Coordinates of C-alpha atoms and ligand atoms in Angstrom, one line a residue:
M19 CA 97.2 86.7 116.8
P20 CA 95.0 85.6 114.0
V21 CA 94.6 88.4 111.6
N22 CA 90.7 88.5 111.5
T23 CA 90.3 88.7 115.1
R24 CA 92.3 92.1 114.7
R25 CA 89.1 94.1 114.6
E26 CA 87.5 92.4 117.3
I27 CA 90.4 92.9 119.6
A28 CA 90.8 96.3 118.8
I29 CA 87.0 97.1 119.7
R30 CA 86.9 94.9 122.7
D31 CA 89.8 96.7 124.5
F32 CA 88.7 100.1 123.9
R33 CA 88.6 101.6 127.5
P34 CA 88.4 105.3 128.6
L35 CA 90.8 107.8 128.2
S36 CA 93.3 107.8 131.0
A37 CA 93.7 111.2 132.7
R38 CA 96.7 111.8 130.9
Q39 CA 95.6 111.4 127.6
R40 CA 92.6 113.8 128.3
V41 CA 95.3 116.2 129.5
A42 CA 97.3 115.7 126.3
A43 CA 93.9 116.3 124.5
A44 CA 92.6 119.3 126.2
P45 CA 94.6 121.9 124.6
L46 CA 93.2 120.9 121.1
V47 CA 89.5 120.9 122.3
R48 CA 89.7 124.1 124.2
L49 CA 90.2 126.0 120.8
A50 CA 88.5 129.3 122.0
P51 CA 87.1 130.6 125.5
G52 CA 83.3 131.6 124.8
S53 CA 79.8 130.2 125.4
G54 CA 79.4 126.8 123.7
P55 CA 81.6 124.8 121.4
T56 CA 81.6 125.7 117.6
I57 CA 81.1 122.7 115.1
L58 CA 84.8 122.7 114.5
Q59 CA 85.5 122.5 118.2
R60 CA 82.9 119.6 118.4
V61 CA 84.5 118.0 115.3
T62 CA 87.8 118.3 116.6
K63 CA 87.3 116.9 119.8
H64 CA 85.8 113.7 118.6
F65 CA 88.7 113.7 116.3
V66 CA 91.1 114.0 119.2
I67 CA 89.4 111.4 121.3
I68 CA 89.1 109.1 118.4
F69 CA 92.9 109.4 117.6
A70 CA 93.7 108.9 121.6
L71 CA 91.9 105.8 121.9
W72 CA 93.2 104.6 118.6
S73 CA 96.9 105.3 119.8
R74 CA 96.4 103.5 123.2
S75 CA 94.7 100.6 121.5
P76 CA 96.9 97.3 122.6
V77 CA 96.4 96.0 119.5
M78 CA 100.2 95.1 118.7
P79 CA 101.5 97.1 115.3
H80 CA 101.8 94.8 112.5
R81 CA 105.7 94.0 111.8
K82 CA 106.9 95.5 108.6
I83 CA 109.0 92.7 106.8
I84 CA 110.7 92.9 103.3
H85 CA 112.2 90.2 101.5
I86 CA 114.8 90.9 99.0
D87 CA 115.8 88.1 96.2
M88 CA 118.0 88.8 93.6
D89 CA 117.1 87.7 90.1
A90 CA 118.7 85.0 88.3
F91 CA 121.4 85.7 90.7
Y92 CA 124.6 84.0 89.3
A93 CA 123.1 84.7 85.4
S94 CA 122.9 88.2 85.7
V95 CA 126.1 88.7 87.3
E96 CA 127.7 86.7 84.5
Q97 CA 125.4 88.8 81.9
R98 CA 126.6 92.1 83.9
D99 CA 130.4 91.2 83.6
R100 CA 130.0 90.0 79.9
P101 CA 128.0 92.3 77.7
E102 CA 127.8 89.4 74.8
L103 CA 125.6 87.2 77.1
R104 CA 123.1 89.9 77.7
G105 CA 119.3 89.2 75.9
R106 CA 120.7 85.6 75.5
P107 CA 119.7 82.2 77.3
I108 CA 122.2 81.2 79.3
A109 CA 122.5 78.5 82.4
V110 CA 125.5 78.8 84.8
G111 CA 127.0 75.3 85.4
H112 CA 129.1 73.0 83.6
D113 CA 127.8 71.4 80.4
G114 CA 128.4 67.7 80.3
P115 CA 126.6 64.4 81.3
R116 CA 127.1 64.9 84.8
G117 CA 126.6 68.8 84.9
V118 CA 123.6 70.5 86.7
V119 CA 122.4 74.0 85.8
A120 CA 122.7 76.5 88.9
T121 CA 120.6 79.0 87.4
A122 CA 119.1 80.4 83.9
S123 CA 118.8 83.7 82.8
Y124 CA 115.2 84.7 82.4
E125 CA 115.8 84.4 78.5
A126 CA 116.2 80.8 78.9
R127 CA 113.3 79.9 81.4
P128 CA 110.4 79.8 79.0
F129 CA 112.2 76.7 77.4
G130 CA 112.0 74.8 81.0
V131 CA 115.5 75.8 81.8
H132 CA 115.9 76.2 85.6
S133 CA 117.9 75.6 88.7
A134 CA 118.5 71.9 89.3
V135 CA 118.0 70.9 86.1
S136 CA 120.5 68.7 84.5
S137 CA 122.6 70.1 81.9
A138 CA 121.7 67.6 79.5
L139 CA 118.1 68.2 79.7
A140 CA 118.6 71.9 79.5
R141 CA 120.5 71.6 76.4
R142 CA 117.9 69.4 74.9
L143 CA 115.0 71.9 75.9
C144 CA 116.6 74.9 74.4
P145 CA 119.5 74.2 71.8
D146 CA 120.9 77.5 71.8
L147 CA 121.7 77.6 75.8
I148 CA 125.0 79.1 76.3
F149 CA 126.8 77.3 79.3
V150 CA 128.6 79.5 81.8
P151 CA 131.1 78.3 84.4
P152 CA 130.6 79.5 87.4
R153 CA 132.6 81.9 89.7
F154 CA 131.6 81.4 93.1
D155 CA 134.1 84.1 94.7
V156 CA 132.5 86.9 92.2
Y157 CA 129.0 85.9 93.9
K158 CA 130.2 85.8 97.2
A159 CA 131.9 89.3 96.8
V160 CA 128.7 90.7 95.3
S161 CA 126.6 89.1 98.0
L162 CA 128.4 90.7 100.8
Q163 CA 128.1 94.1 99.0
I164 CA 124.3 93.6 99.2
R165 CA 124.3 92.6 102.6
G166 CA 126.3 95.7 103.5
I167 CA 123.7 97.9 101.7
L168 CA 120.5 96.2 103.2
R169 CA 122.6 96.8 106.8
D170 CA 122.4 100.4 106.3
Y171 CA 118.6 100.3 106.5
T172 CA 118.4 97.9 109.8
E173 CA 120.5 95.8 111.9
L174 CA 117.6 93.3 111.8
V175 CA 119.1 91.7 108.3
E176 CA 118.5 87.8 107.9
P177 CA 120.3 86.4 105.0
L178 CA 118.6 83.3 103.9
S179 CA 121.4 82.6 100.8
L180 CA 123.6 84.3 98.8
D181 CA 121.1 86.3 97.0
E182 CA 118.1 86.6 99.5
A183 CA 117.5 88.3 103.1
F184 CA 114.6 89.3 105.3
L185 CA 114.6 93.0 106.8
D186 CA 112.7 93.8 109.8
V187 CA 111.8 97.5 109.1
S188 CA 108.9 97.9 111.7
H189 CA 110.6 101.2 112.6
A190 CA 110.0 102.5 108.9
S191 CA 106.6 104.6 108.3
S192 CA 106.7 102.9 104.6
A193 CA 108.3 99.6 104.5
T194 CA 107.3 99.8 100.5
L195 CA 109.1 102.9 100.2
V196 CA 112.2 101.5 102.0
A197 CA 112.3 98.6 99.8
R198 CA 112.1 100.9 96.6
E199 CA 114.7 102.6 98.0
I200 CA 116.9 99.2 98.3
K201 CA 116.0 98.0 95.2
G202 CA 117.5 101.5 93.5
R203 CA 120.9 101.2 95.7
I204 CA 121.6 97.7 94.4
L205 CA 120.7 98.5 90.9
A206 CA 123.0 101.6 91.3
D207 CA 125.8 100.0 93.2
T208 CA 125.8 96.3 91.8
G209 CA 124.1 96.8 88.4
L210 CA 121.6 94.0 89.2
T211 CA 118.2 93.8 89.7
A212 CA 116.3 92.6 92.9
S213 CA 112.8 91.9 93.5
A214 CA 111.2 93.0 96.8
G215 CA 108.2 91.5 98.8
I216 CA 106.7 93.7 101.6
S217 CA 103.9 92.4 104.1
V218 CA 103.8 91.6 107.9
N219 CA 105.5 88.7 108.2
K220 CA 108.2 86.4 106.5
M221 CA 105.8 83.9 104.7
L222 CA 103.8 86.8 103.2
A223 CA 107.0 89.1 102.4
K224 CA 108.7 85.9 100.7
I225 CA 105.8 84.9 98.6
A226 CA 105.3 88.7 97.5
S227 CA 109.1 88.8 96.3
D228 CA 108.1 86.1 94.0
Y229 CA 105.1 87.4 92.5
R230 CA 106.3 90.0 90.3
K231 CA 109.7 88.7 89.4
P232 CA 112.1 89.9 87.7
D233 CA 112.6 93.5 89.1
G234 CA 109.7 93.4 91.0
L235 CA 108.0 95.0 94.1
F236 CA 105.0 93.8 95.9
T237 CA 103.2 94.8 99.1
I238 CA 100.6 92.4 100.7
P239 CA 99.3 95.2 103.0
P240 CA 97.3 94.1 106.4
G241 CA 93.7 94.4 104.6
Q242 CA 94.4 92.2 101.6
I243 CA 96.0 89.0 103.7
E244 CA 92.9 86.9 103.7
P245 CA 91.8 87.4 99.9
F246 CA 95.4 87.1 98.9
V247 CA 96.2 83.9 100.8
A248 CA 92.9 82.3 99.9
G249 CA 93.9 82.5 96.2
L250 CA 97.1 81.1 96.6
P251 CA 98.1 77.6 95.4
V252 CA 99.5 75.6 97.9
E253 CA 102.7 75.2 96.6
R254 CA 103.5 78.9 96.4
F255 CA 103.4 79.0 100.3
F256 CA 106.9 79.3 101.7
G257 CA 107.2 76.4 103.8
I258 CA 105.2 74.0 101.7
G259 CA 107.5 72.1 99.4
E260 CA 107.1 70.1 96.8
V261 CA 106.5 66.9 98.5
T262 CA 103.9 68.5 100.7
A263 CA 102.2 70.1 97.8
A264 CA 101.6 67.0 96.4
K265 CA 100.2 65.1 99.4
M266 CA 97.9 68.3 99.7
H267 CA 96.8 67.9 96.5
R268 CA 96.0 64.1 96.8
L269 CA 93.7 65.2 99.9
G270 CA 92.0 68.2 97.8
I271 CA 93.8 70.9 99.0
R272 CA 95.0 73.2 96.3
T273 CA 94.7 76.6 97.3
G274 CA 94.8 78.7 100.5
A275 CA 91.3 78.6 100.7
D276 CA 90.9 75.0 100.5
L277 CA 93.5 74.8 103.4
R278 CA 91.4 77.1 105.6
M279 CA 88.5 74.9 105.8
W280 CA 90.8 72.1 107.6
D281 CA 90.5 71.8 111.2
E282 CA 94.1 72.4 113.0
M283 CA 93.8 69.0 114.5
E284 CA 93.2 67.0 111.2
L285 CA 96.2 68.7 109.5
V286 CA 98.1 67.7 112.4
R287 CA 97.1 64.2 111.9
H288 CA 98.4 64.4 108.2
F289 CA 101.5 66.2 108.5
G290 CA 102.5 65.9 112.1
K291 CA 103.7 69.2 113.8
A292 CA 104.2 71.1 110.6
G293 CA 100.1 71.1 110.7
H294 CA 99.9 73.7 113.0
S295 CA 102.1 76.2 110.8
Y296 CA 100.1 75.2 107.6
Y297 CA 96.8 76.1 110.0
G298 CA 98.5 79.3 110.6
Y299 CA 99.9 80.1 106.9
A300 CA 96.1 79.3 105.8
R301 CA 95.4 82.5 107.8
G302 CA 98.3 84.5 106.9
I303 CA 99.9 84.0 110.5
D304 CA 103.5 83.6 110.4
D305 CA 105.1 84.3 113.6
R306 CA 108.9 83.8 112.9
E307 CA 111.0 86.7 113.9
V308 CA 113.8 87.8 111.6
T309 CA 117.0 86.6 113.3
P310 CA 120.0 88.7 112.1
D311 CA 123.0 86.6 111.0
R312 CA 125.0 86.7 114.5
I313 CA 128.3 84.9 113.3
R314 CA 130.9 86.2 115.1
K315 CA 133.7 87.8 112.9
S316 CA 136.2 88.5 115.8
L317 CA 136.3 88.5 119.7
G318 CA 138.5 90.7 121.8
A319 CA 139.0 92.7 125.0
E320 CA 140.5 96.1 126.2
T321 CA 141.7 98.0 129.0
T322 CA 142.1 101.7 129.4
F323 CA 144.5 102.8 131.9
S324 CA 144.0 105.2 134.7
Q325 CA 147.3 107.0 134.0
D326 CA 148.9 107.0 130.5
T327 CA 152.2 104.8 130.8
D328 CA 155.0 104.1 128.1
D329 CA 156.8 101.5 130.7
R330 CA 157.2 98.1 129.0
E331 CA 156.8 96.2 131.9
T332 CA 153.7 97.8 133.1
L333 CA 152.1 97.4 129.2
L334 CA 153.6 93.8 129.5
S335 CA 151.4 93.3 132.5
E336 CA 148.2 94.9 131.4
L337 CA 148.5 93.0 128.1
A338 CA 148.4 89.7 130.3
G339 CA 145.4 90.6 131.9
V340 CA 143.6 91.4 128.6
R341 CA 144.9 88.2 127.2
G342 CA 143.4 86.4 130.1
E343 CA 140.1 87.9 129.4
V344 CA 140.3 87.3 125.6
W345 CA 141.1 83.8 126.1
S346 CA 138.4 83.1 128.7
R347 CA 135.8 84.5 126.0
L348 CA 137.8 82.2 123.4
M349 CA 137.0 79.2 125.2
R350 CA 133.1 80.3 126.4
H351 CA 132.3 81.0 122.8
E352 CA 134.3 78.3 121.5
F353 CA 135.4 80.9 118.9
R354 CA 138.7 80.0 116.8
G355 CA 140.6 82.7 114.7
R356 CA 144.0 83.0 112.6
T357 CA 144.7 86.6 113.2
V358 CA 145.8 88.1 116.4
V359 CA 145.5 92.0 116.7
L360 CA 147.0 94.2 119.0
K361 CA 145.4 97.8 119.5
L362 CA 147.3 100.4 121.3
K363 CA 145.3 104.1 121.6
F364 CA 148.1 106.6 122.8
G365 CA 147.4 109.7 125.0
D366 CA 146.7 111.9 122.2
F367 CA 143.9 109.7 121.1
R368 CA 145.7 108.5 118.0
Q369 CA 145.3 104.4 117.4
I370 CA 147.5 101.9 116.0
T371 CA 146.9 98.3 115.4
R372 CA 149.3 95.5 114.7
S373 CA 148.5 92.0 113.6
R374 CA 149.9 89.0 112.6
T375 CA 148.1 85.9 110.7
L376 CA 148.8 82.3 111.8
A377 CA 149.1 79.2 109.5
A378 CA 146.2 77.8 112.0
P379 CA 143.7 79.3 114.6
V380 CA 145.4 80.0 117.8
D381 CA 145.0 76.8 119.9
C382 CA 146.5 77.5 123.3
V383 CA 147.1 80.4 125.5
E384 CA 151.0 80.2 125.2
T385 CA 150.8 81.0 121.2
L386 CA 148.5 83.9 122.2
C387 CA 151.0 84.9 125.0
R388 CA 154.0 84.9 122.4
V389 CA 152.2 86.2 119.3
S390 CA 150.6 89.3 121.1
E391 CA 154.1 90.1 123.1
E392 CA 156.1 90.1 120.0
L393 CA 153.3 92.2 118.5
L394 CA 153.9 95.0 121.4
S395 CA 157.6 94.6 121.6
A396 CA 157.7 95.7 117.6
V397 CA 155.9 98.9 118.4
D398 CA 157.6 102.1 118.3
F399 CA 155.4 104.6 120.5
G400 CA 157.2 107.4 119.1
G401 CA 157.9 109.2 122.6
R402 CA 154.1 109.2 123.3
K403 CA 152.5 107.4 126.2
V404 CA 149.9 104.7 126.0
R405 CA 146.3 105.3 127.2
L406 CA 144.7 101.9 125.8
I407 CA 145.5 98.4 124.9
G408 CA 143.3 95.8 123.4
L409 CA 143.7 92.3 121.9
T410 CA 141.4 90.8 119.5
V411 CA 141.6 87.3 117.5
G412 CA 139.8 87.1 114.4
N413 CA 139.8 85.6 110.8
S414 CA 137.6 82.6 112.2
P415 CA 137.4 79.6 109.6
E416 CA 133.8 79.0 110.6
A417 CA 132.8 82.7 109.5
C418 CA 134.4 82.7 106.4
A419 CA 132.7 79.4 105.3
E420 CA 129.6 81.1 106.3
S421 CA 127.8 82.0 103.1
V422 CA 129.6 79.5 100.7
Q423 CA 126.9 77.0 101.4
L424 CA 125.5 76.6 97.8
R425 CA 122.1 75.2 97.4
F426 CA 122.5 72.3 94.9
D427 CA 121.2 70.1 97.8
F428 CA 117.9 71.6 98.1
T429 CA 115.5 69.8 100.3
E430 CA 112.0 70.4 101.0
S431 CA 112.6 72.2 104.2
D432 CA 114.8 74.9 102.6
R433 CA 111.6 76.1 100.5
Ligands
LIG2000 N1 121.4 78.0 93.3 C1 121.9 76.8 92.9 N2 121.2 75.7 93.0 C2 119.8 75.7 93.3 C3 119.3 77.0 93.5 C4 120.0 78.3 93.4 O1 123.1 76.9 92.9 N3 119.3 74.4 93.1 C5 122.0 79.2 93.1 C6 122.1 79.9 91.7 C7 120.9 81.1 92.0 C8 121.2 81.4 93.6 O2 121.6 80.4 94.0 O3 121.3 82.0 91.1 C9 120.1 82.1 93.9 O4 119.0 81.1 93.8 P1 117.4 81.7 93.5 O5 116.4 80.4 94.0 O6 117.2 82.9 94.3 O7 117.3 81.8 91.9 P2 117.9 82.8 91.0 O8 118.3 84.2 91.9 O9 118.8 82.4 90.2 O10 116.2 83.1 90.2 P3 115.4 84.1 90.8 O11 115.0 85.1 89.9 O12 114.1 82.9 90.6 O13 115.4 84.5 92.1
LIG2001 MG1 116.9 84.9 93.5

């Protein structure tokens, strides 16, 4: 829904209160028995009615989106771990004729050293630049630590890369306070600063996080979207890359206000389907949802017996049933994993797991059968009866590779 029509819709759709709402308002309005209503009663009554009208307004509440982006991520991790690099201009990357800068510390940026600049040029721009070789395993571990923090605030976390993510915190009363707290947690737990942008959609939140970097926190509230977008250079819109921005410049479109003057079909004529999105961006509209990272880490099934048992034959046949279910799920989800985990819960509700990691992902039901039966036969029940048996396959090569995508091959659509 276009932001600028929100007020019109809100007014147009006001209707009389329902009987239920009148009943809800009644106790507050009937303050005291007596002749006529006092001034206080009249004011209260009007307040209650306005509140009830507002609360039943069909206007969808705005989403509350936070975009978190770590500051000079790889470089900050290096400066954190090597105090002698703090306050110095550093570039993460290999120094050499074919080297490229992955990122630069904020001390190096005024020299023009930043991501994707060749190492040779970076050295010329900043002769004191210190090159630090990348340690991807460390960045990945920090990234996972940050994701863990973000997931403490909502399930709706969509990582965009190792160092940035969107969160949908529409449930919170103040997204800005949540973002402030997240920044504090990240600093306390990792020793690194993050910038946060807060607004009603992804595009605006992403722009906002960049607005006060480093260590920034910037909110674009609903009432300020229009003037904010109007003054924004088109190259700062999330979704408009360098090539498109250059084309817009040639058409005389430099700011959101310029873009807003264009007819939607004209934009489509010049920019193809993306023209529809640009038309929305100029009005601060972006309907994309925060899509959580749903990469599956494991897949399994389990069954609880109606009667606890320690009979090995019964357990083998129950295991076969569970295994059949796991196998069909593996097929259905085209999931592959190298680790087979057997879970047993005993009559006293204590639980154990036994696992084996294979050299290659489980590729046939016979392997799953052999491994699961071997795991079961090696368990000592300690005189207890089994109440539940479960089987899981995990350690998928796809899930492990998930966040190692590095961004040297930046393309327009990534922006
Ligand atoms: N990266 C990369 N190659 C690129 C861009 C980025 O290897 N062309 C890596 C290094 C960065 C990390 O991804 O540290 C995060 O990218 P950002 O664009 O968020 O840049 P920074 O976090 O380094 O800096 P900023 O403070 O501007 O976010
Ligand atoms: Mg960053």
